[in-house]
XYZ file of N, CA and C in Angstrom:
525
model
N 0.810 -0.740 -0.173
C 0.004 -0.128 -0.281
C 0.669 1.615 0.101
N 0.215 2.395 -1.146
C 0.874 3.604 -0.927
C 0.299 4.200 -1.415
N 1.003 5.804 -0.411
C -0.240 6.859 -0.400
C 0.866 8.361 -1.016
N 0.896 8.780 -1.677
C 1.339 9.775 -2.372
C 0.905 11.119 -1.958
N 1.679 12.329 -1.576
C 0.678 13.385 -0.882
C 2.291 14.148 -1.824
N 1.994 15.252 -1.669
C 2.833 16.842 -2.012
C 4.360 16.542 -2.401
N 4.254 16.171 -0.934
C 5.764 16.077 -0.588
C 6.433 14.795 -0.056
N 5.332 14.029 0.274
C 5.926 12.637 1.014
C 5.081 11.099 -0.138
N 5.624 10.378 0.813
C 5.311 9.146 0.286
C 5.223 8.282 1.592
N 4.006 7.793 1.595
C 3.329 6.516 3.124
C 2.943 5.334 1.763
N 3.413 4.269 3.410
C 3.857 3.116 3.163
C 3.130 2.448 3.900
N 3.627 0.977 3.303
C 3.717 0.019 4.524
C 5.301 -0.131 4.277
N 4.760 -0.788 5.725
C 6.695 -0.700 6.323
C 7.308 -2.368 6.260
N 9.151 -2.214 5.779
C 9.477 -2.969 5.205
C 10.382 -3.620 6.383
N 11.333 -4.927 6.646
C 12.692 -4.441 6.790
C 13.487 -3.370 7.064
N 13.693 -3.582 5.630
C 15.144 -2.114 5.596
C 14.929 -0.746 5.073
N 13.289 -1.008 6.611
C 13.483 0.891 7.180
C 13.934 0.477 8.605
N 14.118 -0.142 8.717
C 15.014 -0.321 9.906
C 16.018 0.525 10.889
N 16.912 1.028 10.519
C 17.973 2.168 10.703
C 16.965 3.234 10.105
N 16.023 3.622 9.598
C 15.897 5.307 9.328
C 14.588 4.700 10.254
N 14.251 4.561 11.404
C 13.062 4.083 12.015
C 13.980 4.161 13.248
N 14.834 3.480 13.324
C 16.153 3.557 14.565
C 16.141 5.042 14.666
N 16.361 5.991 13.847
C 16.717 7.190 13.978
C 16.254 7.845 15.374
N 14.646 7.408 14.104
C 14.027 7.803 15.424
C 12.927 8.319 16.466
N 13.201 6.822 16.902
C 12.840 5.943 17.806
C 14.020 5.734 18.804
N 14.833 5.575 18.705
C 15.898 5.990 20.036
C 16.289 7.904 19.650
N 16.145 8.333 18.962
C 16.244 10.023 19.872
C 14.970 10.610 20.717
N 15.439 11.361 21.599
C 14.521 11.279 23.171
C 14.013 12.764 22.758
N 14.464 13.752 21.866
C 13.613 14.933 21.060
C 12.304 13.309 20.648
N 12.451 13.031 19.247
C 11.442 11.938 18.576
C 10.388 11.775 19.627
N 11.238 10.946 21.043
C 10.165 9.887 21.321
C 9.429 10.705 22.745
N 9.913 12.220 23.114
C 9.372 12.717 24.188
C 8.284 12.561 24.523
N 6.706 12.110 23.567
C 5.740 11.918 24.338
C 5.570 11.048 24.031
N 5.180 9.964 23.377
C 5.835 8.438 22.674
C 5.686 7.952 23.444
N 4.976 6.367 23.530
C 4.650 5.507 24.537
C 5.700 4.894 24.964
N 6.624 5.161 24.643
C 7.561 4.262 25.727
C 9.103 5.066 25.576
N 10.444 5.429 25.940
C 10.987 5.619 26.001
C 11.952 5.450 25.279
N 12.778 6.030 24.693
C 14.455 6.258 23.634
C 14.241 4.681 22.977
N 14.358 3.712 22.715
C 15.346 2.616 21.607
C 16.202 3.170 22.512
N 16.895 1.986 23.186
C 18.618 2.259 23.170
C 19.199 1.359 22.359
N 18.280 -0.114 21.426
C 19.275 -0.946 20.567
C 18.105 -0.726 19.184
N 18.773 -1.921 18.810
C 18.799 -1.543 17.304
C 17.451 -2.731 16.948
N 17.839 -3.596 18.521
C 16.417 -4.693 17.978
C 15.206 -4.335 18.738
N 15.990 -4.041 20.233
C 14.169 -2.894 20.110
C 13.843 -2.349 19.452
N 13.864 -1.603 18.060
C 13.700 -0.765 17.070
C 13.503 -2.862 16.114
N 13.766 -3.187 15.684
C 13.655 -3.999 15.187
C 12.604 -4.853 15.783
N 12.410 -4.885 17.295
C 11.411 -5.781 17.085
C 9.879 -5.001 17.153
N 10.084 -3.998 17.321
C 9.001 -2.629 16.835
C 8.230 -3.251 16.130
N 9.092 -2.342 14.687
C 9.287 -2.626 13.369
C 8.580 -3.837 13.505
N 9.241 -5.334 13.042
C 8.801 -6.604 12.974
C 6.876 -6.456 13.438
N 6.391 -5.439 14.543
C 5.223 -5.857 14.711
C 4.303 -4.897 14.111
N 5.025 -4.214 13.710
C 4.878 -3.428 12.522
C 3.934 -3.654 11.095
N 4.777 -4.460 10.743
C 5.210 -5.729 9.391
C 4.140 -6.217 9.975
N 4.457 -7.382 11.159
C 2.820 -8.302 10.826
C 1.851 -7.668 11.338
N 1.755 -6.961 11.055
C 0.492 -6.033 11.159
C -0.716 -6.092 9.611
N 0.812 -6.321 8.675
C 0.511 -5.910 7.449
C -0.727 -4.696 6.707
N 0.085 -5.463 5.145
C -0.581 -3.616 4.585
C -2.344 -3.814 4.875
N -3.069 -4.460 5.487
C -3.823 -4.301 5.244
C -4.546 -2.721 6.099
N -3.243 -2.832 7.411
C -3.383 -2.260 8.478
C -2.913 -0.458 7.753
N -3.711 0.483 8.172
C -3.692 1.950 7.300
C -3.015 2.371 8.935
N -0.939 1.654 8.813
C 0.267 2.595 9.150
C 1.117 2.902 8.597
N 1.443 2.964 8.173
C 1.968 3.292 6.532
C 3.608 4.472 8.415
N 4.120 3.999 6.980
C 6.524 4.522 7.143
C 6.195 5.881 6.084
N 6.569 6.924 6.934
C 6.518 8.645 6.346
C 7.888 8.255 5.601
N 8.293 8.294 4.022
C 9.179 8.907 3.209
C 10.021 9.854 2.845
N 10.579 10.970 2.624
C 10.470 12.741 2.793
C 11.989 12.513 1.187
N 11.219 11.923 0.263
C 12.262 12.707 -0.933
C 13.603 11.527 -0.327
N 12.922 10.067 -0.581
C 13.169 8.880 -0.435
C 14.036 8.342 0.691
N 13.674 8.764 2.581
C 14.263 8.532 3.512
C 13.275 8.610 4.493
N 13.252 7.624 5.485
C 12.687 7.451 5.971
C 12.272 8.495 7.409
N 11.751 9.401 7.330
C 10.858 10.046 8.081
C 10.736 10.550 9.817
N 9.080 9.180 9.887
C 9.106 9.061 10.221
C 7.365 7.914 10.451
N 6.698 8.024 10.673
C 5.410 6.977 10.880
C 4.271 8.119 11.052
N 2.758 7.574 10.512
C 1.718 8.342 10.308
C 0.996 7.057 10.387
N -0.420 7.113 10.891
C -1.224 6.063 11.121
C -1.999 5.517 11.712
N -2.516 4.145 11.514
C -3.478 3.690 12.754
C -3.333 2.443 12.887
N -1.928 2.502 14.026
C -1.652 0.809 14.746
C -2.630 0.028 15.112
N -3.408 0.416 15.724
C -5.132 -0.472 15.344
C -6.145 1.107 15.593
N -7.625 0.005 14.669
C -8.071 1.239 14.309
C -8.902 1.096 15.707
N -9.264 2.182 15.766
C -9.701 3.335 15.413
C -8.524 4.395 15.931
N -7.331 3.729 16.392
C -6.294 4.646 16.949
C -5.235 5.157 16.284
N -5.432 6.630 16.155
C -4.122 7.392 15.275
C -3.281 7.427 16.287
N -1.527 7.957 15.456
C -0.927 7.583 15.609
C 0.487 7.973 14.743
N 1.228 8.532 15.257
C 2.505 9.494 14.434
C 3.468 9.730 15.513
N 4.872 9.696 14.335
C 5.897 9.919 14.835
C 6.707 10.412 13.849
N 8.089 11.674 14.122
C 8.985 12.518 13.209
C 9.838 12.641 13.244
N 11.050 12.469 12.768
C 12.411 12.837 13.860
C 12.579 14.299 13.898
N 13.051 14.793 14.499
C 13.227 16.329 14.891
C 13.501 17.236 13.732
N 14.528 16.985 13.429
C 14.612 17.108 11.476
C 14.288 17.478 11.244
N 12.715 17.309 10.770
C 11.785 17.939 9.549
C 10.209 18.451 9.826
N 10.929 18.626 12.023
C 10.565 19.629 12.168
C 9.696 20.903 11.676
N 8.412 21.160 11.935
C 8.479 23.044 11.451
C 7.966 22.942 10.311
N 7.560 21.953 9.322
C 7.448 22.594 8.316
C 6.010 21.817 7.102
N 5.622 20.874 8.563
C 3.724 20.654 8.037
C 3.588 19.159 7.652
N 5.029 18.728 7.988
C 5.003 17.246 7.427
C 4.125 15.891 8.445
N 3.874 16.176 9.755
C 3.495 15.114 9.662
C 1.678 15.958 9.642
N 1.399 17.322 9.680
C -0.792 17.532 9.201
C -0.444 16.791 7.756
N 0.826 16.572 7.302
C 0.685 16.147 5.851
C -0.255 14.822 5.085
N 0.976 13.969 6.995
C 1.217 12.890 6.426
C 0.250 12.135 7.323
N -0.252 12.653 8.000
C -1.267 12.316 8.983
C -2.577 12.500 8.257
N -3.269 13.617 7.570
C -4.155 14.527 7.057
C -4.099 12.735 6.039
N -2.836 12.708 5.291
C -3.050 11.750 4.101
C -3.394 10.402 4.380
N -3.853 9.658 5.586
C -3.679 8.895 6.444
C -5.124 8.152 6.567
N -5.663 9.741 7.340
C -6.867 10.048 7.382
C -7.654 10.079 6.556
N -7.584 10.612 5.511
C -8.437 10.141 4.313
C -8.510 9.610 3.965
N -7.317 8.283 4.053
C -7.720 7.145 3.246
C -8.388 6.192 4.195
N -8.454 6.021 5.582
C -9.104 5.986 6.358
C -10.860 5.842 6.698
N -11.223 7.125 5.940
C -12.190 7.622 5.496
C -13.399 7.500 4.074
N -11.851 6.938 3.307
C -12.584 6.211 2.017
C -12.635 5.209 1.616
N -11.671 4.134 2.241
C -11.435 3.159 2.472
C -12.228 2.113 3.081
N -13.421 3.379 4.986
C -13.353 1.978 5.886
C -14.392 2.670 6.132
N -15.414 1.656 6.429
C -16.509 1.847 7.616
C -16.397 1.934 8.196
N -16.276 3.371 9.276
C -15.491 3.497 10.149
C -15.611 5.166 10.904
N -16.443 5.092 11.695
C -17.196 6.271 12.149
C -16.555 7.610 12.297
N -15.636 7.226 13.385
C -14.933 8.461 14.775
C -13.346 7.691 14.524
N -12.719 8.371 14.564
C -11.180 7.889 14.596
C -10.920 8.743 16.377
N -10.128 8.236 17.172
C -9.240 8.454 18.287
C -7.900 9.201 18.268
N -7.860 9.879 19.216
C -5.995 10.242 19.493
C -5.832 10.290 21.118
N -5.073 10.109 21.942
C -4.451 10.395 22.838
C -3.452 10.675 22.663
N -2.949 11.878 23.881
C -1.804 13.294 23.340
C -1.977 12.971 24.869
N -0.323 13.761 25.643
C -0.151 13.645 25.996
C -0.544 15.522 25.779
N -1.086 16.041 27.762
C -1.820 17.232 27.771
C 0.036 18.024 27.583
N 0.913 18.121 27.283
C 2.710 18.978 28.053
C 3.035 18.619 25.806
N 2.248 17.878 25.148
C 2.814 18.349 23.529
C 2.001 19.308 22.588
N 1.974 20.419 23.074
C 1.509 21.132 22.498
C 1.056 21.626 21.360
N 2.600 20.887 20.451
C 2.021 20.829 18.593
C 1.286 20.193 18.591
N 1.244 18.470 19.145
C 0.585 17.951 18.548
C -1.169 17.753 19.242
N -1.052 18.802 19.662
C -2.563 18.813 19.907
C -2.960 20.150 19.103
N -2.642 20.687 18.593
C -2.744 22.169 17.349
C -2.755 21.065 16.428
N -1.941 20.338 16.080
C -2.151 19.603 15.233
C -3.440 18.369 14.868
N -4.011 18.344 15.591
C -5.267 17.288 15.869
C -6.405 18.430 16.276
N -6.697 19.404 16.029
C -7.956 20.327 16.461
C -7.609 21.049 15.074
N -6.222 21.055 14.634
C -6.479 21.454 12.790
C -6.981 20.515 11.971
N -6.999 19.434 12.262
C -7.269 18.615 11.937
C -8.711 17.998 12.131
N -9.350 18.893 12.860
C -11.695 18.756 13.446
C -10.964 17.888 14.306
N -9.717 17.209 14.641
C -10.937 16.156 16.154
C -10.524 17.106 17.345
N -11.779 16.825 18.160
C -12.009 17.721 19.500
C -11.831 16.037 20.048
N -11.579 17.370 21.404
C -11.336 16.811 22.153
C -12.955 16.581 23.014
N -12.906 15.105 23.637
C -13.654 14.432 24.666
C -13.487 13.675 26.068
N -12.038 14.118 25.795
C -12.029 13.554 28.181
C -10.555 14.028 28.017
N -10.029 13.195 29.684
C -8.940 13.776 30.420
C -9.330 12.397 31.184
N -7.662 11.875 31.650
C -6.757 10.599 31.972
C -6.448 10.880 33.306
N -5.276 10.840 34.105
C -4.461 11.051 34.491
C -3.980 10.397 34.864
N -1.942 9.938 34.914
C -1.823 8.622 35.103
C -2.241 7.696 34.166
N -2.052 7.649 32.804
C -2.497 6.696 32.109
C -1.018 6.057 31.184
N -0.007 6.505 31.781
C 1.114 5.788 31.080
C 2.237 5.503 31.690
N 3.364 5.190 31.673
C 3.264 4.905 32.540
C 5.125 5.129 31.337
N 5.938 5.831 31.118
C 7.129 5.850 30.713
C 8.257 6.253 31.309
N 9.101 5.030 31.294
C 10.261 5.324 31.888
C 9.773 5.009 33.014
N 9.556 5.022 33.971
C 9.163 4.991 35.359
C 8.121 6.413 35.803
N 8.310 7.123 34.782
C 7.277 8.412 34.520
C 5.742 8.475 34.237
N 5.515 8.799 35.210
C 3.013 8.708 35.067
C 3.163 9.650 33.778
N 2.316 9.819 32.368
C 2.002 10.864 31.980
C 0.278 10.383 31.375
N -0.048 12.263 31.466
C -1.584 11.966 31.220
C -2.243 12.153 29.479
N -3.449 11.350 30.193
C -4.064 12.310 28.345
C -5.289 12.707 28.472
N -5.261 13.300 27.282
C -5.437 14.198 26.694
C -6.816 13.135 25.328
N -7.534 13.124 25.281
C -8.606 12.219 24.256
C -9.340 12.888 23.297
N -8.684 13.091 21.912
C -9.666 13.333 20.862
C -10.362 12.240 20.522
N -12.021 13.298 19.788
C -11.798 12.081 17.831
C -11.977 12.980 16.720
N -12.140 12.415 15.966
C -13.184 12.749 15.056
C -13.348 11.917 13.836
N -15.201 12.871 14.323
C -16.147 11.567 12.967
C -16.087 11.956 11.869
N -16.507 11.166 10.930
C -16.712 10.838 9.691
C -17.465 11.724 9.340
N -18.868 12.760 10.016
C -19.474 13.508 10.434
C -18.693 15.216 10.198
N -17.863 15.152 11.512
C -16.973 16.225 11.510
C -16.129 16.676 10.565
N -15.418 15.560 9.714
C -14.062 15.447 8.711
C -15.027 16.033 7.847
N -15.929 16.205 7.668
C -16.497 16.231 5.845
C -16.699 17.982 6.219
N -16.982 18.862 7.468
C -17.484 19.580 7.338
C -15.978 20.267 7.983
N -14.486 19.762 7.784
C -13.515 20.963 8.057
C -12.621 20.938 6.427
N -13.252 19.130 5.923
C -13.002 19.673 4.901
C -13.624 20.496 3.504
N -15.607 21.409 4.036
C -15.873 21.696 3.433
C -16.598 21.154 2.237
N -17.159 20.044 2.558
C -17.922 19.343 2.441
C -19.570 18.967 3.470
N -20.714 18.919 2.483
C -22.360 19.108 3.115
C -22.305 16.722 4.410
N -22.191 17.619 5.513
C -21.857 16.760 5.882
C -23.398 15.803 5.804
N -23.523 14.219 6.365
C -24.609 13.975 5.579
C -25.951 13.477 6.699
N -26.918 13.827 6.614
C -27.793 14.113 7.121
C -28.333 13.157 8.132
């Protein structure tokens, strides 16, 4: 499976993505709000990548490439839960929004799913802005939901319904 945007290619994960994904998942800046601490070994990333590959090409979870270089992942590791991470070298260029929007558009175009969800750390202001810009609405909050490297993190929950997505796209939502 492959999706092309103006600048990016979103595609199914492959074993040769290991070095590129390790560069991301081992970077403490990239994993600051991720569900695990930075990967310390290539073997940790290999196990993570094997899991992504095992989900198969029908799972809408994509490796993100920019100019042929792996720069992140975006999509749904388990529908309807959205997840994304990009290498800090490409932050601030609108690439996360481009990748996440493409993944969302793909799911709504190919799946009979009415609502997508996201779980974000309250301190992750950039991710909150991104989700809200894409039409996600806050649905809840919970304290101490993730223990990452011995530190408890909180969660703000977001959702995007098919109807709300249509409204943010300037389309008529179904009655």
